[in-house]
CSV table of C-alpha atoms and ligand atoms in Angstrom, one decimal:
chain,number,residue,atom,x,y,z
A,1,MET,CA,-22.4,-9.1,37.2
A,2,THR,CA,-19.4,-10.0,37.4
A,3,MET,CA,-16.4,-10.0,34.6
A,4,SER,CA,-16.8,-13.8,34.2
A,5,GLU,CA,-20.5,-13.9,33.9
A,6,GLN,CA,-20.4,-11.2,31.5
A,7,ASN,CA,-17.7,-13.0,29.4
A,8,LYS,CA,-19.9,-16.0,28.9
A,9,ASP,CA,-21.9,-14.1,26.4
A,10,SER,CA,-18.2,-13.8,24.3
A,11,ALA,CA,-18.7,-17.5,23.6
A,12,ALA,CA,-15.5,-17.7,21.5
A,13,ASP,CA,-13.1,-20.4,22.1
A,14,PRO,CA,-9.2,-19.2,22.1
A,15,GLN,CA,-8.3,-22.9,21.1
A,16,LYS,CA,-10.2,-23.0,17.7
A,17,PRO,CA,-8.2,-22.8,15.2
A,18,LEU,CA,-8.7,-19.1,12.7
A,19,LYS,CA,-8.4,-19.3,9.2
A,20,ASP,CA,-6.6,-17.2,6.7
A,21,LEU,CA,-8.9,-14.8,4.0
A,22,THR,CA,-9.9,-16.8,1.2
A,23,ASP,CA,-12.0,-14.3,-0.9
A,24,MET,CA,-11.5,-10.6,-1.3
A,25,GLN,CA,-15.6,-10.1,-1.4
A,26,THR,CA,-15.4,-11.0,2.5
A,27,LEU,CA,-13.0,-8.1,3.0
A,28,VAL,CA,-14.7,-6.1,1.2
A,29,SER,CA,-17.8,-6.3,3.4
A,30,LEU,CA,-15.9,-6.3,6.6
A,31,CYS,CA,-13.9,-2.6,5.3
A,32,LYS,CA,-17.7,-1.2,4.4
A,33,ARG,CA,-19.4,-2.8,7.5
A,34,ARG,CA,-16.6,-1.4,10.0
A,35,GLY,CA,-15.7,2.0,8.3
A,36,PHE,CA,-12.0,0.9,6.6
A,37,VAL,CA,-13.1,1.5,3.0
A,38,PHE,CA,-16.2,2.6,1.0
A,39,PRO,CA,-17.4,2.7,-2.7
A,40,SER,CA,-16.4,6.2,-3.8
A,41,SER,CA,-19.9,8.1,-4.8
A,42,GLU,CA,-21.6,5.3,-3.5
A,43,ILE,CA,-24.9,7.1,-3.2
A,44,TYR,CA,-24.9,7.8,-7.1
A,45,GLY,CA,-24.0,4.4,-7.6
A,46,GLY,CA,-20.3,4.2,-7.1
A,47,ILE,CA,-17.7,5.0,-9.9
A,48,ASN,CA,-15.8,1.7,-11.3
A,49,SER,CA,-12.5,1.1,-9.1
A,50,CYS,CA,-12.6,4.1,-6.9
A,51,TRP,CA,-12.8,3.9,-3.4
A,52,ASP,CA,-12.8,6.1,-0.3
A,53,TYR,CA,-10.8,5.4,2.9
A,54,GLY,CA,-13.5,5.7,6.2
A,55,PRO,CA,-12.5,6.5,9.5
A,56,LEU,CA,-10.3,3.4,10.2
A,57,GLY,CA,-9.2,3.3,6.9
A,58,ILE,CA,-7.2,6.4,7.2
A,59,GLU,CA,-5.8,5.7,10.6
A,60,LEU,CA,-4.6,2.7,8.8
A,61,LYS,CA,-3.2,4.0,5.7
A,62,MET,CA,-1.6,7.3,7.8
A,63,ALA,CA,0.0,4.8,9.7
A,64,VAL,CA,1.6,3.0,6.9
A,65,LYS,CA,2.7,6.3,5.1
A,66,ASP,CA,4.4,7.3,8.7
A,67,SER,CA,6.1,4.0,8.4
A,68,TRP,CA,7.5,4.2,5.2
A,69,TRP,CA,8.7,7.5,5.5
A,70,LYS,CA,10.1,7.4,8.9
A,71,SER,CA,12.2,4.1,7.5
A,72,MET,CA,13.0,6.2,4.5
A,73,THR,CA,14.1,9.3,5.6
A,74,GLN,CA,14.4,9.4,9.4
A,75,PHE,CA,16.2,5.9,9.5
A,76,GLN,CA,18.1,6.6,6.5
A,77,ASP,CA,21.1,9.2,6.9
A,78,ASP,CA,21.2,9.5,3.0
A,79,VAL,CA,17.6,10.1,1.8
A,80,GLU,CA,15.8,13.3,1.5
A,81,GLY,CA,12.3,13.8,1.1
A,82,VAL,CA,10.3,15.7,-1.2
A,83,ASP,CA,6.2,16.4,-2.6
A,84,ALA,CA,6.2,17.3,-6.0
A,85,SER,CA,3.1,18.5,-8.1
A,86,ILE,CA,1.1,16.0,-9.7
A,87,LEU,CA,0.6,18.3,-12.8
A,88,MET,CA,4.0,18.4,-14.8
A,89,HIS,CA,5.3,20.3,-17.8
A,90,PRO,CA,4.0,18.3,-20.7
A,91,ARG,CA,7.6,17.7,-22.0
A,92,VAL,CA,8.3,15.6,-19.2
A,93,TRP,CA,6.0,12.7,-20.1
A,94,GLU,CA,7.8,12.9,-23.6
A,95,ALA,CA,11.3,12.6,-22.1
A,96,SER,CA,10.0,10.0,-19.4
A,97,GLY,CA,9.0,7.7,-22.5
A,98,HIS,CA,5.2,7.5,-20.9
A,99,VAL,CA,3.6,9.2,-24.2
A,100,GLU,CA,5.5,6.7,-26.7
A,101,ASN,CA,6.0,3.5,-24.4
A,102,PHE,CA,3.1,3.8,-21.5
A,103,ASN,CA,0.9,1.8,-23.5
A,104,ASP,CA,-1.3,-1.5,-23.0
A,105,PRO,CA,-2.7,-3.5,-26.0
A,106,LEU,CA,-6.7,-3.4,-25.7
A,107,VAL,CA,-9.3,-5.6,-27.4
A,108,ASP,CA,-13.3,-4.9,-27.4
A,109,CYS,CA,-16.0,-6.9,-27.9
A,110,LYS,CA,-18.2,-6.3,-30.3
A,111,LYS,CA,-21.0,-8.2,-28.9
A,112,CYS,CA,-21.1,-7.1,-25.3
A,113,LYS,CA,-18.9,-4.0,-25.3
A,114,ALA,CA,-16.4,-5.4,-22.5
A,115,ARG,CA,-13.0,-4.0,-22.8
A,116,HIS,CA,-10.0,-6.5,-22.0
A,117,ARG,CA,-6.1,-6.5,-21.8
A,118,ALA,CA,-5.4,-8.5,-24.8
A,119,ASP,CA,-1.8,-9.4,-22.9
A,120,HIS,CA,-4.3,-10.7,-20.1
A,121,LEU,CA,-6.3,-13.0,-22.6
A,122,LYS,CA,-5.5,-16.9,-22.3
A,123,PRO,CA,-4.6,-17.5,-25.8
A,124,VAL,CA,-1.7,-14.5,-25.8
A,125,ARG,CA,-0.6,-15.6,-22.4
A,126,GLU,CA,0.0,-19.0,-24.0
A,127,LEU,CA,1.7,-17.7,-27.1
A,128,GLU,CA,4.1,-15.5,-24.7
A,129,ALA,CA,4.8,-18.6,-22.9
A,130,LYS,CA,5.9,-20.4,-26.1
A,131,LEU,CA,7.8,-17.4,-27.8
A,132,GLY,CA,9.6,-16.4,-24.7
A,133,HIS,CA,8.8,-12.9,-25.1
A,134,LEU,CA,5.4,-10.6,-25.4
A,135,PRO,CA,3.8,-11.5,-28.6
A,136,THR,CA,3.4,-8.0,-31.2
A,137,LEU,CA,0.2,-6.9,-31.9
A,138,GLU,CA,0.1,-9.0,-35.2
A,139,GLU,CA,0.6,-12.1,-33.3
A,140,MET,CA,-2.0,-11.1,-30.8
A,141,ALA,CA,-4.5,-10.7,-33.4
A,142,LYS,CA,-3.7,-13.8,-35.1
A,143,VAL,CA,-4.5,-16.1,-32.2
A,144,LEU,CA,-7.4,-13.8,-30.6
A,145,GLU,CA,-9.3,-14.0,-34.0
A,146,ASN,CA,-11.5,-16.9,-33.0
A,147,ALA,CA,-11.1,-16.8,-29.4
A,148,GLY,CA,-14.0,-16.3,-27.0
A,149,CYS,CA,-14.9,-13.2,-25.2
A,150,PRO,CA,-13.9,-13.8,-21.4
A,151,ASN,CA,-17.1,-11.9,-20.4
A,152,CYS,CA,-19.8,-13.0,-22.6
A,153,GLY,CA,-18.1,-16.4,-24.1
A,154,THR,CA,-18.7,-15.3,-27.8
A,155,ALA,CA,-16.5,-16.6,-30.4
A,156,GLY,CA,-14.6,-14.5,-32.7
A,157,SER,CA,-16.3,-11.3,-31.3
A,158,LEU,CA,-12.9,-9.3,-30.4
A,159,THR,CA,-11.4,-6.6,-32.3
A,160,ALA,CA,-8.2,-6.6,-33.2
A,161,PRO,CA,-5.6,-5.1,-30.4
A,162,ARG,CA,-4.5,-1.7,-30.3
A,163,LEU,CA,-2.3,0.1,-28.0
A,164,PHE,CA,-4.0,2.4,-25.2
A,165,ASN,CA,-2.1,4.7,-23.5
A,166,MET,CA,-2.7,4.6,-20.0
A,167,MET,CA,-2.0,8.4,-19.2
A,168,PHE,CA,-5.2,10.7,-18.1
A,169,LYS,CA,-4.8,13.7,-20.6
A,170,THR,CA,-6.4,17.4,-19.3
A,171,HIS,CA,-6.3,20.7,-20.1
A,172,MET,CA,-4.6,23.5,-17.9
A,173,GLY,CA,-6.2,27.0,-18.3
A,174,PRO,CA,-9.6,27.6,-19.5
A,175,VAL,CA,-9.2,27.1,-22.9
A,176,ALA,CA,-9.0,23.2,-24.2
A,177,ASP,CA,-6.7,23.0,-27.3
A,178,GLU,CA,-3.8,21.1,-28.0
A,179,GLY,CA,-1.4,23.5,-26.9
A,180,ASN,CA,-2.1,23.7,-23.3
A,181,HIS,CA,-2.8,20.1,-22.3
A,182,VAL,CA,-1.4,18.4,-19.4
A,183,TYR,CA,-1.0,14.9,-17.9
A,184,LEU,CA,-2.2,13.5,-14.5
A,185,ARG,CA,1.3,11.9,-13.3
A,186,PRO,CA,0.8,8.1,-14.3
A,187,GLU,CA,4.1,7.9,-11.4
A,188,THR,CA,5.3,9.9,-8.8
A,189,ALA,CA,9.4,9.2,-10.0
A,190,GLN,CA,9.2,11.9,-12.5
A,191,GLY,CA,8.6,14.7,-9.7
A,192,ILE,CA,11.9,13.3,-8.3
A,193,PHE,CA,14.2,13.2,-11.5
A,194,VAL,CA,13.2,16.8,-12.7
A,195,ASN,CA,14.3,17.8,-8.8
A,196,PHE,CA,17.3,16.1,-9.0
A,197,ARG,CA,19.6,19.1,-9.4
A,198,ASN,CA,17.6,21.3,-6.8
A,199,VAL,CA,17.6,18.9,-4.0
A,200,GLN,CA,21.4,17.7,-4.6
A,201,GLU,CA,22.3,21.6,-4.4
A,202,SER,CA,20.2,22.9,-1.9
A,203,MET,CA,20.9,19.7,1.2
A,204,ARG,CA,24.8,19.6,-0.5
A,205,ARG,CA,24.7,15.9,-0.8
A,206,LYS,CA,27.0,13.6,-2.8
A,207,LEU,CA,26.3,10.4,-4.5
A,208,PRO,CA,25.0,8.2,-3.5
A,209,PHE,CA,21.8,9.7,-2.1
A,210,GLY,CA,17.7,9.2,-2.6
A,211,ILE,CA,14.8,11.2,-2.8
A,212,ALA,CA,11.9,10.0,-1.3
A,213,GLN,CA,8.5,10.7,-1.9
A,214,ILE,CA,4.6,9.7,-0.8
A,215,GLY,CA,1.9,10.8,-3.8
A,216,LYS,CA,-1.1,10.0,-6.0
A,217,ALA,CA,-0.5,8.8,-9.5
A,218,PHE,CA,-3.2,8.1,-12.0
A,219,ARG,CA,-3.5,5.4,-14.8
A,220,ASN,CA,-6.3,4.5,-16.9
A,221,GLU,CA,-6.1,0.9,-16.4
A,222,ILE,CA,-8.0,-0.9,-18.7
A,223,THR,CA,-9.2,-3.8,-16.5
A,224,PRO,CA,-8.9,-2.4,-12.6
A,225,GLY,CA,-10.4,-4.3,-10.0
A,226,ASN,CA,-9.7,-6.9,-7.3
A,227,PHE,CA,-11.1,-3.9,-4.8
A,228,THR,CA,-8.3,-1.5,-4.2
A,229,PHE,CA,-5.4,-3.4,-5.8
A,230,ARG,CA,-5.6,-2.1,-9.1
A,231,THR,CA,-7.3,1.4,-9.2
A,232,ARG,CA,-7.0,4.3,-11.7
A,233,GLU,CA,-6.4,6.9,-8.8
A,234,PHE,CA,-3.6,5.4,-6.2
A,235,GLU,CA,-1.0,6.2,-3.9
A,236,GLN,CA,2.8,5.6,-4.7
A,237,MET,CA,6.0,5.6,-1.9
A,238,GLU,CA,8.6,5.8,-4.6
A,239,MET,CA,12.2,6.3,-3.6
A,240,GLN,CA,15.6,6.9,-6.2
A,241,TYR,CA,18.7,6.0,-5.2
A,242,PHE,CA,21.1,8.3,-7.3
A,243,VAL,CA,24.4,6.3,-7.7
A,244,SER,CA,27.8,6.1,-9.8
A,245,PRO,CA,27.5,3.5,-12.6
A,246,GLY,CA,29.4,0.6,-11.8
A,247,THR,CA,28.0,0.6,-8.4
A,248,ASP,CA,24.6,0.0,-9.3
A,249,THR,CA,24.1,-3.8,-9.3
A,250,GLU,CA,25.3,-3.7,-5.7
A,251,HIS,CA,22.8,-0.9,-4.5
A,252,PHE,CA,20.1,-3.1,-6.3
A,253,GLU,CA,20.5,-5.8,-4.2
A,254,ARG,CA,21.3,-3.8,-1.2
A,255,TRP,CA,17.9,-2.1,-1.7
A,256,ARG,CA,16.0,-5.3,-2.5
A,257,GLU,CA,17.0,-6.8,0.5
A,258,ALA,CA,16.1,-3.7,2.6
A,259,ARG,CA,12.5,-3.5,1.1
A,260,LEU,CA,11.8,-7.1,1.9
A,261,GLN,CA,12.7,-6.5,5.7
A,262,TRP,CA,10.9,-3.7,5.9
A,263,HIS,CA,7.5,-5.6,4.9
A,264,ILE,CA,8.4,-8.3,7.4
A,265,GLU,CA,9.2,-5.9,9.9
A,266,ASN,CA,5.8,-4.5,9.4
A,267,GLY,CA,4.1,-7.4,10.2
A,268,ILE,CA,3.5,-9.1,7.0
A,269,ARG,CA,4.4,-12.9,7.2
A,270,PRO,CA,7.4,-13.8,5.4
A,271,ASN,CA,5.9,-17.0,4.0
A,272,LYS,CA,3.2,-14.8,1.8
A,273,LEU,CA,6.4,-12.6,0.1
A,274,ARG,CA,8.8,-13.6,-2.3
A,275,PHE,CA,10.9,-11.7,-4.9
A,276,HIS,CA,10.3,-12.3,-8.5
A,277,PRO,CA,13.0,-11.3,-10.9
A,278,HIS,CA,12.0,-9.8,-14.0
A,279,GLY,CA,13.0,-11.6,-17.3
A,280,GLN,CA,14.2,-9.6,-20.3
A,281,ASN,CA,10.6,-9.6,-21.5
A,282,GLU,CA,9.0,-7.8,-18.4
A,283,LEU,CA,11.3,-5.3,-18.1
A,284,ALA,CA,9.9,-1.9,-18.4
A,285,HIS,CA,11.1,0.7,-21.3
A,286,TYR,CA,13.5,2.4,-18.6
A,287,ALA,CA,15.0,-0.6,-16.9
A,288,LYS,CA,18.5,-2.9,-16.9
A,289,GLN,CA,17.4,-5.1,-14.0
A,290,ALA,CA,13.9,-5.1,-12.0
A,291,GLY,CA,12.0,-7.6,-9.7
A,292,ASP,CA,9.4,-7.5,-7.9
A,293,ILE,CA,8.3,-8.4,-4.3
A,294,GLN,CA,5.4,-10.3,-4.3
A,295,TYR,CA,2.3,-10.7,-1.8
A,296,GLU,CA,0.2,-13.8,-1.7
A,297,PHE,CA,-3.2,-12.2,-2.0
A,298,PRO,CA,-6.5,-14.2,-2.0
A,299,ILE,CA,-6.0,-13.9,-5.9
A,300,GLY,CA,-2.7,-15.5,-5.8
A,301,TRP,CA,0.8,-14.1,-5.9
A,302,GLN,CA,0.6,-10.5,-7.1
A,303,GLU,CA,3.5,-7.7,-7.4
A,304,LEU,CA,3.4,-5.6,-4.1
A,305,GLU,CA,6.5,-3.1,-5.0
A,306,GLY,CA,8.9,-2.5,-7.8
A,307,ILE,CA,12.5,-2.3,-7.4
A,308,HIS,CA,14.3,-1.1,-10.9
A,309,ASN,CA,17.8,-0.6,-12.0
A,310,ARG,CA,16.4,2.5,-14.3
A,311,THR,CA,20.1,3.3,-15.1
A,312,ASP,CA,20.9,6.7,-16.1
A,313,PHE,CA,17.6,6.6,-18.5
A,314,ASP,CA,16.0,9.2,-17.0
A,315,LEU,CA,18.3,11.8,-15.9
A,316,GLY,CA,19.9,11.2,-19.5
A,317,ARG,CA,16.7,12.1,-21.4
A,318,HIS,CA,15.9,15.0,-19.1
A,319,THR,CA,18.9,16.4,-19.6
A,320,GLU,CA,18.5,15.9,-23.6
A,321,PHE,CA,14.5,17.2,-23.6
A,322,SER,CA,15.3,20.1,-21.0
A,323,GLY,CA,18.5,21.2,-22.5
A,324,LYS,CA,19.9,21.5,-18.5
A,325,SER,CA,22.5,19.0,-17.7
A,326,LEU,CA,21.6,16.8,-14.9
A,327,HIS,CA,25.5,15.3,-14.8
A,328,TYR,CA,27.0,15.0,-11.8
A,329,SER,CA,30.8,15.9,-10.9
A,330,ASP,CA,33.0,13.5,-8.5
A,331,GLU,CA,35.8,14.5,-6.1
A,332,ASN,CA,38.0,13.4,-9.3
A,333,ASN,CA,36.2,15.4,-11.8
A,334,ASN,CA,34.8,12.7,-13.2
A,335,LYS,CA,31.7,13.9,-15.0
A,336,PHE,CA,28.5,11.3,-15.8
A,337,ILE,CA,25.2,10.8,-15.2
A,338,PRO,CA,24.1,9.3,-11.8
A,339,TYR,CA,22.0,5.7,-12.2
A,340,VAL,CA,19.0,5.5,-10.3
A,341,ILE,CA,18.0,2.9,-8.2
A,342,GLU,CA,14.0,2.9,-7.5
A,343,THR,CA,12.3,1.3,-5.1
A,344,SER,CA,8.6,1.7,-6.0
A,345,VAL,CA,5.2,0.4,-3.7
A,346,GLY,CA,1.7,1.3,-4.1
A,347,CYS,CA,0.4,2.7,-0.9
A,348,ASP,CA,-3.0,1.2,-1.4
A,349,ARG,CA,-1.9,-1.9,-2.8
A,350,PHE,CA,0.1,-2.4,0.8
A,351,VAL,CA,-2.7,-1.4,3.0
A,352,LEU,CA,-4.4,-4.2,1.0
A,353,ALA,CA,-1.8,-6.8,1.7
A,354,VAL,CA,-1.8,-5.4,5.6
A,355,MET,CA,-5.7,-6.1,6.1
A,356,CYS,CA,-5.4,-9.5,3.7
A,357,ASP,CA,-2.3,-10.7,5.9
A,358,ALA,CA,-4.2,-9.5,9.1
A,359,TYR,CA,-7.7,-11.3,8.7
A,360,ARG,CA,-8.0,-14.3,10.6
A,361,ALA,CA,-11.6,-16.0,11.2
A,362,ASN,CA,-13.5,-18.9,12.4
A,363,GLU,CA,-17.4,-19.7,13.1
A,364,ASP,CA,-17.3,-17.5,16.5
A,365,ARG,CA,-15.2,-14.8,15.4
A,366,VAL,CA,-13.4,-12.3,13.1
A,367,VAL,CA,-9.6,-10.9,14.2
A,368,MET,CA,-7.6,-8.5,12.1
A,369,GLN,CA,-4.4,-9.4,13.8
A,370,PHE,CA,-3.2,-5.8,12.6
A,371,HIS,CA,0.7,-5.0,13.6
A,372,PRO,CA,0.1,-2.6,16.7
A,373,LYS,CA,1.6,0.4,14.6
A,374,PHE,CA,-1.3,-0.2,11.9
A,375,ALA,CA,-4.3,-0.8,14.3
A,376,PRO,CA,-6.5,1.9,13.8
A,377,TYR,CA,-7.2,2.0,17.7
A,378,LYS,CA,-4.6,0.7,19.5
A,379,VAL,CA,-6.8,0.4,22.7
A,380,ALA,CA,-10.7,0.3,23.9
A,381,VAL,CA,-12.1,1.5,27.4
A,382,PHE,CA,-15.1,-0.3,28.5
A,383,PRO,CA,-17.2,0.3,31.4
A,384,LEU,CA,-18.3,-3.1,32.3
A,385,MET,CA,-22.0,-1.9,32.5
A,386,LYS,CA,-23.7,1.5,31.6
A,387,LYS,CA,-23.4,2.8,35.3
A,388,ASP,CA,-22.5,6.1,36.4
A,389,GLU,CA,-19.7,4.7,38.8
A,390,LEU,CA,-18.3,2.7,36.1
A,391,VAL,CA,-18.5,5.1,33.4
A,392,GLU,CA,-17.0,7.8,35.3
A,393,PRO,CA,-13.6,6.0,36.1
A,394,ALA,CA,-13.5,4.5,32.7
A,395,LYS,CA,-14.0,7.7,31.2
A,396,ARG,CA,-11.1,9.1,33.3
A,397,LEU,CA,-8.8,6.6,32.1
A,398,TYR,CA,-10.0,6.7,28.5
A,399,ASP,CA,-8.8,10.7,28.6
A,400,GLU,CA,-5.4,9.8,30.3
A,401,LEU,CA,-4.8,7.1,27.5
A,402,ARG,CA,-5.6,8.8,24.4
A,403,LYS,CA,-2.9,11.5,25.2
A,404,THR,CA,-0.5,8.5,24.3
A,405,PHE,CA,-2.6,6.2,22.1
A,406,LYS,CA,-5.6,6.2,19.6
A,407,THR,CA,-8.5,4.9,22.0
A,408,ASP,CA,-12.1,4.2,21.8
A,409,PHE,CA,-14.8,4.2,24.6
A,410,ASP,CA,-17.1,1.9,24.2
A,411,VAL,CA,-20.3,1.0,26.4
A,412,ALA,CA,-22.6,-0.4,23.8
A,413,GLY,CA,-24.0,-3.7,24.4
A,414,SER,CA,-22.2,-6.5,26.3
A,415,ILE,CA,-19.0,-6.8,26.9
A,416,GLY,CA,-18.5,-10.1,24.3
A,417,LYS,CA,-20.2,-7.9,21.8
A,418,ARG,CA,-17.7,-5.2,22.4
A,419,TYR,CA,-14.9,-7.7,22.4
A,420,ARG,CA,-16.1,-9.3,19.1
A,421,ARG,CA,-16.4,-5.4,17.7
A,422,HIS,CA,-12.8,-4.7,18.4
A,423,GLU,CA,-11.3,-7.8,17.3
A,424,GLU,CA,-13.0,-7.4,14.1
A,425,ILE,CA,-11.2,-3.8,13.8
A,426,GLY,CA,-8.0,-5.1,15.0
A,427,THR,CA,-7.4,-3.1,18.4
A,428,PRO,CA,-4.6,-5.1,20.4
A,429,PHE,CA,-5.9,-4.4,23.9
A,430,CYS,CA,-9.3,-3.7,25.6
A,431,VAL,CA,-9.4,-2.7,29.3
A,432,THR,CA,-12.7,-3.2,31.0
A,433,ILE,CA,-13.4,-1.7,34.6
A,434,ASP,CA,-15.6,-3.4,36.7
A,435,TYR,CA,-17.2,-3.0,40.4
A,436,ASP,CA,-14.1,-5.4,41.7
A,437,GLY,CA,-11.5,-2.7,40.0
A,438,LEU,CA,-13.5,0.6,41.7
A,439,ILE,CA,-12.3,-1.2,45.4
A,440,ASP,CA,-8.7,-1.9,44.6
A,441,GLN,CA,-8.3,0.2,41.4
A,442,SER,CA,-7.6,-2.4,39.6
A,443,VAL,CA,-8.6,-3.3,35.7
A,444,THR,CA,-9.0,-6.4,33.2
A,445,ILE,CA,-7.1,-6.3,30.2
A,446,ARG,CA,-7.5,-8.7,27.3
A,447,HIS,CA,-5.2,-9.5,24.5
A,448,ARG,CA,-6.7,-9.3,20.9
A,449,ASP,CA,-4.8,-12.2,19.6
A,450,THR,CA,-4.7,-15.1,22.6
A,451,MET,CA,-7.9,-13.7,24.3
A,452,ALA,CA,-6.2,-13.9,27.6
A,453,GLN,CA,-7.0,-11.5,30.1
A,454,GLU,CA,-5.1,-10.3,33.0
A,455,ARG,CA,-5.9,-8.2,36.2
A,456,ILE,CA,-3.5,-5.3,36.6
A,457,PRO,CA,-3.6,-1.7,38.2
A,458,MET,CA,-5.4,0.9,36.6
A,459,ALA,CA,-2.3,3.3,36.8
A,460,LYS,CA,-0.2,0.7,35.0
A,461,VAL,CA,-2.6,0.5,32.1
A,462,LYS,CA,-0.4,2.8,29.7
A,463,SER,CA,3.1,1.2,30.7
A,464,TYR,CA,1.9,-2.2,30.2
A,465,ILE,CA,0.3,-1.3,26.6
A,466,GLU,CA,3.9,0.5,25.6
A,467,THR,CA,5.8,-2.2,26.8
A,468,ALA,CA,3.7,-4.8,24.9
A,469,PHE,CA,4.0,-2.8,21.8
A,470,GLN,CA,7.6,-2.3,22.1
A,471,ASN,CA,8.2,-6.0,22.4
A,472,TRP,CA,5.6,-6.9,19.9
A,473,LYS,CA,6.8,-9.8,18.2
A,474,VAL,CA,6.2,-10.2,14.2
B,1,LIG,N1,7.7,4.3,-11.1
B,1,LIG,C1,7.9,2.9,-11.1
B,1,LIG,C2,6.6,2.5,-11.0
B,1,LIG,O1,5.7,3.3,-11.2
B,1,LIG,P1,5.2,0.4,-11.3
B,1,LIG,O2,5.3,-1.0,-11.3
B,1,LIG,O3,4.5,0.7,-12.4
B,1,LIG,O4,6.5,1.1,-11.2
B,1,LIG,C3,4.8,0.7,-8.9
B,1,LIG,O5,4.2,0.6,-10.2
B,1,LIG,C4,4.1,-0.3,-7.4
B,1,LIG,O6,2.7,1.1,-7.8
B,1,LIG,C5,3.4,-1.3,-8.1
B,1,LIG,O7,4.3,-2.6,-7.5
B,1,LIG,C6,2.0,-1.1,-7.2
B,1,LIG,O8,2.6,-1.2,-5.8
B,1,LIG,C7,1.4,0.2,-7.4
B,1,LIG,N2,0.3,0.2,-8.7
B,1,LIG,C8,1.1,0.4,-9.9
B,1,LIG,N3,-0.3,0.4,-10.3
B,1,LIG,C9,-1.3,0.3,-9.6
B,1,LIG,C10,-2.5,0.7,-10.0
B,1,LIG,N4,-3.6,0.9,-10.9
B,1,LIG,N5,-3.4,0.4,-8.9
B,1,LIG,C11,-2.9,0.0,-7.6
B,1,LIG,N6,-1.4,0.2,-7.3
B,1,LIG,C12,-0.5,0.2,-8.2
């Protein structure tokens, strides 16, 4: 059997247009089928809004973290990294304002027991648009009095809204009393603020400089959902950039641009990205100026990353609550509390955006058009048939390539099926060894996105792929 005969069963037309993802459920199924993301504790029926990354998902997620970390630390000469603990002194969360302010308004349905965020309900959103600010709890209660429950439709069944603190509380040590409660951190940022002085002194830093961190955060969200978009346990990639007051607006603009550019360089299509500046009523309790980089998910335009001007709020509050000065003295001996520009992107949410953005399909095939740096496998090697004389040289090539790239070796099924499988997991190149290749030491290399095939010397496969990745157009 020749390559061209084998290829007939791929039955896919490269000219046939591919469409974008239109619903999240399609992606959820692909992720489960192909080993990207599984429901957590699935054999027990799962647990609401918790997800596990599978073998391909973790490759993608680690590549995302690597890209962010390098862009923030290796390619920035004024940003240092830390990895702070999740459990922190409980006073941290009083100082940060989370104990007092990290609340969402919650309503329960007395009939079906569903819980809703009051500020997400239509009557409240309409009132908010009319008032130009978030209504008070009393105002919300009034418009929701006769409203229907979005779950069961029963009118007049919603309780009055009450504030619900989203921090997970637990106890440190064996005795569960109020004196030893701790919180699972709801943002990684505070681990950076409390280490401001440690990093500045140990690394001999002068303003402006930044501190970056990747780590888990926990929020007891009232309405998690839409796959990994909103979960109760998630990872954040945050950077706090410490600046002199008065230069904060200029640094805010610079980071806003830099972060938008990072998303584009990482393969997200620019027409799917936009910046949404926050109005006064949207600002978090610590922010003077803020905005979101938004991505157009199948559920609509949603926040992907927050950029905040946090002023001197955090370092000021930690100075006050800890009694330890977090002031900075410049070369003229001016003493002040630095301002902070924060960039904060959800790692899981960005991974979701990468997957949504990569997805293309028609009746014949599904192709995850990942940027090569995010493709779980960079290349797959196939012997045309499961015959020793083909399997052995293919194995040798596989062993050679995997020293450089995450490589798959696949002998199961027809070549067409193997192409389909690797398109669906986003492998940029597939390399097939056939009988002609045994004679002239050549292989067929196939491009995922164009389906084009080229004949190249076996010895050049590695350099061919390296060059293609270097010249990859985003
Ligand atoms: N330190 C600032 C901060 O935490 P945020 O806007 O609340 O700001 C930053 O969160 C980013 O974290 C969001 O843009 C989003 O990508 C991600 N994020 C927040 N809550 C999340 C959740 N429940 N599930 C997944 N990602 C979340």
